[in-house]
PDB file of C-alpha atoms in Angstrom:
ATOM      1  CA  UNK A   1      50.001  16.675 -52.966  1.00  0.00           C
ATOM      2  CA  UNK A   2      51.892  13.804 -55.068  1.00  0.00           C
ATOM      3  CA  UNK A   3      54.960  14.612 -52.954  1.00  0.00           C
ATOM      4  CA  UNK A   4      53.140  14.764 -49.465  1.00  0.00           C
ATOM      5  CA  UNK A   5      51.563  11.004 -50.342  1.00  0.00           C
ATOM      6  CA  UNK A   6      55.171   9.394 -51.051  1.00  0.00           C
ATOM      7  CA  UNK A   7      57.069  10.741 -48.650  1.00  0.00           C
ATOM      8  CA  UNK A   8      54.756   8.105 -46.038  1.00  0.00           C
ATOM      9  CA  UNK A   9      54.527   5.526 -48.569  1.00  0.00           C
ATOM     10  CA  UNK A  10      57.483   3.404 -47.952  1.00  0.00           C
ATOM     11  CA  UNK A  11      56.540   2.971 -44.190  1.00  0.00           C
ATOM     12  CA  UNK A  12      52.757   2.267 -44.988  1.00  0.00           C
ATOM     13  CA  UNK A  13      53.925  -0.353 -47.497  1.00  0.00           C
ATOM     14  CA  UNK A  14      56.697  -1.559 -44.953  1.00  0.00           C
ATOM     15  CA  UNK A  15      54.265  -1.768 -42.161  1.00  0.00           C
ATOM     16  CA  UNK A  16      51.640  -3.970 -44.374  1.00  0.00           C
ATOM     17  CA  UNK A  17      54.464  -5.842 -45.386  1.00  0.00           C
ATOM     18  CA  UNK A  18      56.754  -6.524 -42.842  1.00  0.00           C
ATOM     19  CA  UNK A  19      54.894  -5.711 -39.575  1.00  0.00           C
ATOM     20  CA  UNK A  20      55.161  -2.882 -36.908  1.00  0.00           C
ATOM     21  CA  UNK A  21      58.701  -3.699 -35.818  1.00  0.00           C
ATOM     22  CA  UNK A  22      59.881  -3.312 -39.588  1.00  0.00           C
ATOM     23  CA  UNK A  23      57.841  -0.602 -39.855  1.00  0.00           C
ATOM     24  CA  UNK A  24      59.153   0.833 -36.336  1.00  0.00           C
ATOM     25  CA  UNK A  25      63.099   0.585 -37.556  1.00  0.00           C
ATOM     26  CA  UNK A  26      62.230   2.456 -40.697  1.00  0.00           C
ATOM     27  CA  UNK A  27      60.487   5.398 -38.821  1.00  0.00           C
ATOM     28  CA  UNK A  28      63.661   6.043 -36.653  1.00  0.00           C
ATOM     29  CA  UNK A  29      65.723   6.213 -39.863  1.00  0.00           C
ATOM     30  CA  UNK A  30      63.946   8.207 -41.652  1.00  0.00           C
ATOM     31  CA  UNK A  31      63.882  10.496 -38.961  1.00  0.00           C
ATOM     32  CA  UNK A  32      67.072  10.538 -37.666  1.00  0.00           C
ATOM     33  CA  UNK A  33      68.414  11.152 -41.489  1.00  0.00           C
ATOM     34  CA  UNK A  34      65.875  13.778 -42.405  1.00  0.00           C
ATOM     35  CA  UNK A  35      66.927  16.006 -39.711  1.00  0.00           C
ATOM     36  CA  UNK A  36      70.043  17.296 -41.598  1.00  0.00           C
ATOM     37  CA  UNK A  37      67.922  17.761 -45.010  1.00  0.00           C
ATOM     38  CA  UNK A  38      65.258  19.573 -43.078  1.00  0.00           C
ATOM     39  CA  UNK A  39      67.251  21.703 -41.416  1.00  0.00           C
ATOM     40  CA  UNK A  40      70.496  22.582 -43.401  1.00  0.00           C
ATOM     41  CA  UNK A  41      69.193  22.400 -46.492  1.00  0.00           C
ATOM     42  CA  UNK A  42      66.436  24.845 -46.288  1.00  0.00           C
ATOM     43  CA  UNK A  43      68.611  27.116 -45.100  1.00  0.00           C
ATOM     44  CA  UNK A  44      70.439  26.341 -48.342  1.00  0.00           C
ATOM     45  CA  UNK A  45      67.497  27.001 -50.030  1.00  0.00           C
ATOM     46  CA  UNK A  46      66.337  30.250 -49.094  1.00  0.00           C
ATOM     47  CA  UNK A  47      69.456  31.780 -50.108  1.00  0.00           C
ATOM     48  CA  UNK A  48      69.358  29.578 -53.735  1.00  0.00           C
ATOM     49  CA  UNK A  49      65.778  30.843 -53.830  1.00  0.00           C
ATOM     50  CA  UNK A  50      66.929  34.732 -54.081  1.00  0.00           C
ATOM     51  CA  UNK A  51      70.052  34.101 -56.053  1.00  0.00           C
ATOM     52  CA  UNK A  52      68.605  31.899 -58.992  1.00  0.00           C
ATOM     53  CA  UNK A  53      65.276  34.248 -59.248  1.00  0.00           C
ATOM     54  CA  UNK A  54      67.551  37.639 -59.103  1.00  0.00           C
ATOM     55  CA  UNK A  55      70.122  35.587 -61.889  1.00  0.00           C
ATOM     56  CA  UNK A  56      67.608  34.614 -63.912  1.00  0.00           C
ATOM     57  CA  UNK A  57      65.873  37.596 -64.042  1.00  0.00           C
ATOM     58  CA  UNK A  58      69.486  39.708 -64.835  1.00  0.00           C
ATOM     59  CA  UNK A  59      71.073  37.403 -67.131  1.00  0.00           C
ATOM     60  CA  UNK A  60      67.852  34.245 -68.270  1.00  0.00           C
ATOM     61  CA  UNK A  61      70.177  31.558 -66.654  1.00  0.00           C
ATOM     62  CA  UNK A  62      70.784  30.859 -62.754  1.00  0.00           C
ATOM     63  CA  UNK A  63      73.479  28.460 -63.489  1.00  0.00           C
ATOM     64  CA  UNK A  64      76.280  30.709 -61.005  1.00  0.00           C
ATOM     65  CA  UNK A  65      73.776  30.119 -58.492  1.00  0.00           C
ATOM     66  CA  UNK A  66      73.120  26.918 -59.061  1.00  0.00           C
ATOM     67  CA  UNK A  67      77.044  25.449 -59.141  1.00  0.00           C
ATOM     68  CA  UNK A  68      77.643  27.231 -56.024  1.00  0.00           C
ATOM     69  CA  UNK A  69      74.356  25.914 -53.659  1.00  0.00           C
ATOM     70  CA  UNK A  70      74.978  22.623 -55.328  1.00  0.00           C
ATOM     71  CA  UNK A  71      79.169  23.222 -54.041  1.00  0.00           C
ATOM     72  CA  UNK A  72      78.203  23.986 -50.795  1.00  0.00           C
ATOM     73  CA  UNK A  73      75.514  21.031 -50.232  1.00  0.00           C
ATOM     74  CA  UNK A  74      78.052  18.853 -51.569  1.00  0.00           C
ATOM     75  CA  UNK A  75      80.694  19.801 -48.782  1.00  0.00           C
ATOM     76  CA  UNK A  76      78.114  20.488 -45.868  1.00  0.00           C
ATOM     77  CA  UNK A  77      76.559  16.486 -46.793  1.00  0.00           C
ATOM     78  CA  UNK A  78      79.404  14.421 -47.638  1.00  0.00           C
ATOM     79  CA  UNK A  79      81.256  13.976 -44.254  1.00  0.00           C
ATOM     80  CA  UNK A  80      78.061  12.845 -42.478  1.00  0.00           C
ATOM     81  CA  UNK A  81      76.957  10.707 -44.637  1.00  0.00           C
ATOM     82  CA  UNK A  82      80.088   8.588 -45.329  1.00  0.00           C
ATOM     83  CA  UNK A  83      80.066   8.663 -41.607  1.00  0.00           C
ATOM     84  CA  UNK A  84      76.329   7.008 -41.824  1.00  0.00           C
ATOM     85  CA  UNK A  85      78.365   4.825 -45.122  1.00  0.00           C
ATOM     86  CA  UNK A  86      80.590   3.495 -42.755  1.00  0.00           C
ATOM     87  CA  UNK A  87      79.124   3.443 -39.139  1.00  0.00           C
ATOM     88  CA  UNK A  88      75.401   3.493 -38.809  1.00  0.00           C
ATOM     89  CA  UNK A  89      74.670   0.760 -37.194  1.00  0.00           C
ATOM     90  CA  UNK A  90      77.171   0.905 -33.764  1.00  0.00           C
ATOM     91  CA  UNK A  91      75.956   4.973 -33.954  1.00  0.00           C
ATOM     92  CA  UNK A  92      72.424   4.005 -33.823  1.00  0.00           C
ATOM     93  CA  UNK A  93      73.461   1.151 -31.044  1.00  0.00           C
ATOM     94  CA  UNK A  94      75.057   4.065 -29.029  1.00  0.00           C
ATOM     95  CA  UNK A  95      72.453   6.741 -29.318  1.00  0.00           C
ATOM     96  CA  UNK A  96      69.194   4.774 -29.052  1.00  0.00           C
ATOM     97  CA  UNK A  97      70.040   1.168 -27.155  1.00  0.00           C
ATOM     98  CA  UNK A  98      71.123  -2.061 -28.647  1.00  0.00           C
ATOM     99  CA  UNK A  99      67.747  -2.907 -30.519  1.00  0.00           C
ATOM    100  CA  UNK A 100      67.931  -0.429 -32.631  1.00  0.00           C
ATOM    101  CA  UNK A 101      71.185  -1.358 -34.165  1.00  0.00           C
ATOM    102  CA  UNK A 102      69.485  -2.482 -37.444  1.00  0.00           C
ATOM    103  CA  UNK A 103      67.680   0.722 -37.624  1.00  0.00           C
ATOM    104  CA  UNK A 104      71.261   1.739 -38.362  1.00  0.00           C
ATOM    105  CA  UNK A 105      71.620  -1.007 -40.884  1.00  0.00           C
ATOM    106  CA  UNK A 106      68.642   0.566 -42.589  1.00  0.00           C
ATOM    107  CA  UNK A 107      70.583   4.040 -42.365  1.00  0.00           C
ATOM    108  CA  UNK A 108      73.616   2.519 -44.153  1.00  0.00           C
ATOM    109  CA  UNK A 109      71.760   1.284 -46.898  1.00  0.00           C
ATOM    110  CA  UNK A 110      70.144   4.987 -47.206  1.00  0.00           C
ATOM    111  CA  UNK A 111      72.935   7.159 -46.627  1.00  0.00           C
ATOM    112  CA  UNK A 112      73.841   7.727 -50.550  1.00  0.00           C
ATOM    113  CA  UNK A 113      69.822   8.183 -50.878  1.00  0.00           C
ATOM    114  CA  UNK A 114      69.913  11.327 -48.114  1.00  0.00           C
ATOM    115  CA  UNK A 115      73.248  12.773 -49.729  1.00  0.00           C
ATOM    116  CA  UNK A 116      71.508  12.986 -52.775  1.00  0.00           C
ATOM    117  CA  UNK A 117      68.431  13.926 -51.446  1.00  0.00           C
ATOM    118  CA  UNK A 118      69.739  16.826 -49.214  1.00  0.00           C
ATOM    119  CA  UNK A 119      71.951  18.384 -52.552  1.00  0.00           C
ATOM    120  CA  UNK A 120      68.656  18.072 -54.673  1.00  0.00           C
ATOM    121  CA  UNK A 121      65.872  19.261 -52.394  1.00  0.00           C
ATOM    122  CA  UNK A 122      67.309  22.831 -52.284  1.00  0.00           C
ATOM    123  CA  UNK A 123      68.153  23.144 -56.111  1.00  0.00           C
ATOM    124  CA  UNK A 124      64.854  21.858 -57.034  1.00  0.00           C
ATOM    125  CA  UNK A 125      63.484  25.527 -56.915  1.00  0.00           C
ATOM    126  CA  UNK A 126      64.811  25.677 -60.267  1.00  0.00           C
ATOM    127  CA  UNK A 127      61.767  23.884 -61.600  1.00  0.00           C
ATOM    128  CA  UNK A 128      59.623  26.608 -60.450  1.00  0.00           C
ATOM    129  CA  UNK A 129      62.172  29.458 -61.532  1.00  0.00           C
ATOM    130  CA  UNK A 130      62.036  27.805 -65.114  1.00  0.00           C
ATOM    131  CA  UNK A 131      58.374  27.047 -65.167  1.00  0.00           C
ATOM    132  CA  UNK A 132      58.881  23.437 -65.480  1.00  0.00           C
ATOM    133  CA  UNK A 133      56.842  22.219 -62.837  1.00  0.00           C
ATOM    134  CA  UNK A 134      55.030  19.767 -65.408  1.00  0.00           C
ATOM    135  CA  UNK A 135      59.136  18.071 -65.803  1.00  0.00           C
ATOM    136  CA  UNK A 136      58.736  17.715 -61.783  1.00  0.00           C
ATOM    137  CA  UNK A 137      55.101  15.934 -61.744  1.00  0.00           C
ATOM    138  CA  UNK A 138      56.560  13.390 -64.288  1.00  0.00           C
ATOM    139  CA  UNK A 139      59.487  13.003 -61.773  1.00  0.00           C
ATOM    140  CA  UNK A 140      57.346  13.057 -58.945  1.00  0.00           C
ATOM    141  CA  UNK A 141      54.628  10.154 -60.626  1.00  0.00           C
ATOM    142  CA  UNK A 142      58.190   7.969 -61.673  1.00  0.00           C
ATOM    143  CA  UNK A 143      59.165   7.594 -57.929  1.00  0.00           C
ATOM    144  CA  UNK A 144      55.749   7.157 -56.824  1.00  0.00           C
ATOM    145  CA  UNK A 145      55.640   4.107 -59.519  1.00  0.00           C
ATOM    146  CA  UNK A 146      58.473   3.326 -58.214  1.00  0.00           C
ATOM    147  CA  UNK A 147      58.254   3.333 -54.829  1.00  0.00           C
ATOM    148  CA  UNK A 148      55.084   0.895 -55.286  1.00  0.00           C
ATOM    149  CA  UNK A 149      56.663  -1.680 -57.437  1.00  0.00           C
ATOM    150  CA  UNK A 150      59.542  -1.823 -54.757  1.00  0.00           C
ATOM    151  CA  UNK A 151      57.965  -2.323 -52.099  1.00  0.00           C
ATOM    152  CA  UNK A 152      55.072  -5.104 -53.717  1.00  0.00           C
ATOM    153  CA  UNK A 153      57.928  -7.190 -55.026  1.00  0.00           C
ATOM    154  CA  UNK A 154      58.628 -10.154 -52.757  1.00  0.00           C
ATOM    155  CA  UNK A 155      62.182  -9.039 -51.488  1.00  0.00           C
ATOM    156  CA  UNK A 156      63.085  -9.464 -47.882  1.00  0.00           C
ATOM    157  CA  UNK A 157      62.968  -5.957 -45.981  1.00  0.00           C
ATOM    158  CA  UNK A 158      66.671  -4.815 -46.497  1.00  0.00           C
ATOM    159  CA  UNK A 159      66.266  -5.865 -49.729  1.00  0.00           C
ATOM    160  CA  UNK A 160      63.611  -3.591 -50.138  1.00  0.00           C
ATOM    161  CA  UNK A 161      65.324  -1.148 -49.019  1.00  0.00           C
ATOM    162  CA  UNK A 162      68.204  -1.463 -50.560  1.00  0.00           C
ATOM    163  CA  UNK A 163      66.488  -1.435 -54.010  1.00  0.00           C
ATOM    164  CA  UNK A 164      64.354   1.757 -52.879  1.00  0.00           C
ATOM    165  CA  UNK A 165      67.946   3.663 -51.914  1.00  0.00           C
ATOM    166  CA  UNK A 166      68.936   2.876 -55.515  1.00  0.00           C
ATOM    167  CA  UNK A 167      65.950   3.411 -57.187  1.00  0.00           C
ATOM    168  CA  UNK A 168      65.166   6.666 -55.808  1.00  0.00           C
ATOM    169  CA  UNK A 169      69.067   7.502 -56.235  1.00  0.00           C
ATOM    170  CA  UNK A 170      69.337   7.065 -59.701  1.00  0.00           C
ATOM    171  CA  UNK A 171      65.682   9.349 -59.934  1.00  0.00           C
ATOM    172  CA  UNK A 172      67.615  11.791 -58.146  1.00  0.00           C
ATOM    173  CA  UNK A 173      70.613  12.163 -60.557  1.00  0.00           C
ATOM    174  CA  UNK A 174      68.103  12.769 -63.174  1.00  0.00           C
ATOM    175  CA  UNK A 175      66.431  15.101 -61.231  1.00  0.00           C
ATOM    176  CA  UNK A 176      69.941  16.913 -60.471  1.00  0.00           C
ATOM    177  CA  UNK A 177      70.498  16.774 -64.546  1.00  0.00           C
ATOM    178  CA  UNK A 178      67.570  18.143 -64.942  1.00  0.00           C
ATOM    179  CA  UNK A 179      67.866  20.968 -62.713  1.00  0.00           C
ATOM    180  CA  UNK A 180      70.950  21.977 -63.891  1.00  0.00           C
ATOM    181  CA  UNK A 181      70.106  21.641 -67.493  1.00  0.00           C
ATOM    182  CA  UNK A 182      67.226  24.242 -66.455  1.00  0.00           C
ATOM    183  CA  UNK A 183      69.378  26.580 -64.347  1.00  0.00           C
ATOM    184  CA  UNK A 184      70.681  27.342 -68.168  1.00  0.00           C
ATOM    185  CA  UNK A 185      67.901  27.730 -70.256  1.00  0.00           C
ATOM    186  CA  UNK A 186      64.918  30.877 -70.142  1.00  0.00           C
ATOM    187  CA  UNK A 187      61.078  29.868 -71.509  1.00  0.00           C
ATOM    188  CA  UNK A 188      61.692  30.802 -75.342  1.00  0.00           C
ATOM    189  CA  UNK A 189      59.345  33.764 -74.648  1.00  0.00           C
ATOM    190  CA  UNK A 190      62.292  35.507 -72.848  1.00  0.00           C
ATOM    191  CA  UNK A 191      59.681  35.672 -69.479  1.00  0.00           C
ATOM    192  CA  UNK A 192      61.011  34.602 -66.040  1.00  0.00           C
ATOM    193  CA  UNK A 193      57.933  32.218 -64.814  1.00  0.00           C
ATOM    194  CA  UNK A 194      59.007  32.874 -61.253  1.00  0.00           C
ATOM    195  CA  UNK A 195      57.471  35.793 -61.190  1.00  0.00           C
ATOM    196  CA  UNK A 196      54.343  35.196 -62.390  1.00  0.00           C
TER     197      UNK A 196
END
């Protein structure tokens, strides 16, 4: 439920803030760079999902699993998104008409933010392979915190941005850490809480 409320939250906040066009040029963005994640990445997933469960389950770690879905995410996201890095804005221009060339800028300031977010998303099954779902709430309740404070402070709107793509980036390297470090480790009962 946490992660269905924030994933609106920036454009509410936007749209209270900085009015419907703001609001408008963030709502393209997002969904022109969610597409990818959507998409690729669950397929991604549903393959991680089988792999880490049957690993875990064989051996108490998913970690081969892991290093390979987080190999191939890597590869499959990096070429479009230093593509996005280095030419949102005339791409955005091209595709959807001159006045949405800042939509673009908006896309360059987020492109690290979706790379990270379309490598994580899959391997974040791991919390619910390892039972640590309670880890993922406290995750999910620091980028909702977040998220607010970002978006309350008086910044301009690419500056809210801008600090949103890097504070949700930095969540999502701990959130990659994390998943990793549980990819290794089996609940000291020796049970697999996947399955239950």
């Amino acid at each position: 439920m946490l992660n269905a409320a924030i994933g609106p939250l920036p454009l509410l906040l936007i749209g209270a803030r900085h009015g419907a066009l703001a609001a408008g040029l963030f709502a393209l963005t997002q969904r022109v760079l969610a597409a990818p994640v959507s998409l690729l990445a669950a397929s991604v997933q549903e393959v991680f999902k089988r792999e880490s469960v049957r690993q875990y389950q064989n051996s108490g770690n998913c970690r081969p699993a892991w290093r390979h879905a987080a190999r191939v995410l890597l590869l499959l996201g990096l070429l479009p998104s230093l593509l996005l890095l280095l030419a949102a804005p005339p791409l955005f221009a091209f595709a959807f008409g001159a006045p949405w060339r800042a939509a673009g800028e908006l896309a360059q300031i987020l492109a690290p933010l979706y790379f990270l977010n379309f490598i994580a998303s899959p391997l974040s099954y791991v919390f619910f392979v390892a039972g640590r779902q309670k880890i993922e709430l406290a995750w999910q309740l620091a980028l909702f915190a977040m998220t607010l404070a970002v978006f309350a402070a008086p910044l301009t709107l690419h500056q809210s941005v801008a600090a949103y793509a890097s504070g949700y980036s930095l969540l999502y390297l701990v959130y990659l850490h994390m998943s990793y470090r549980y990819a290794l480790d089996r609940d000291p009962a020796g049970r697999l809480h996947a399955a239950r």
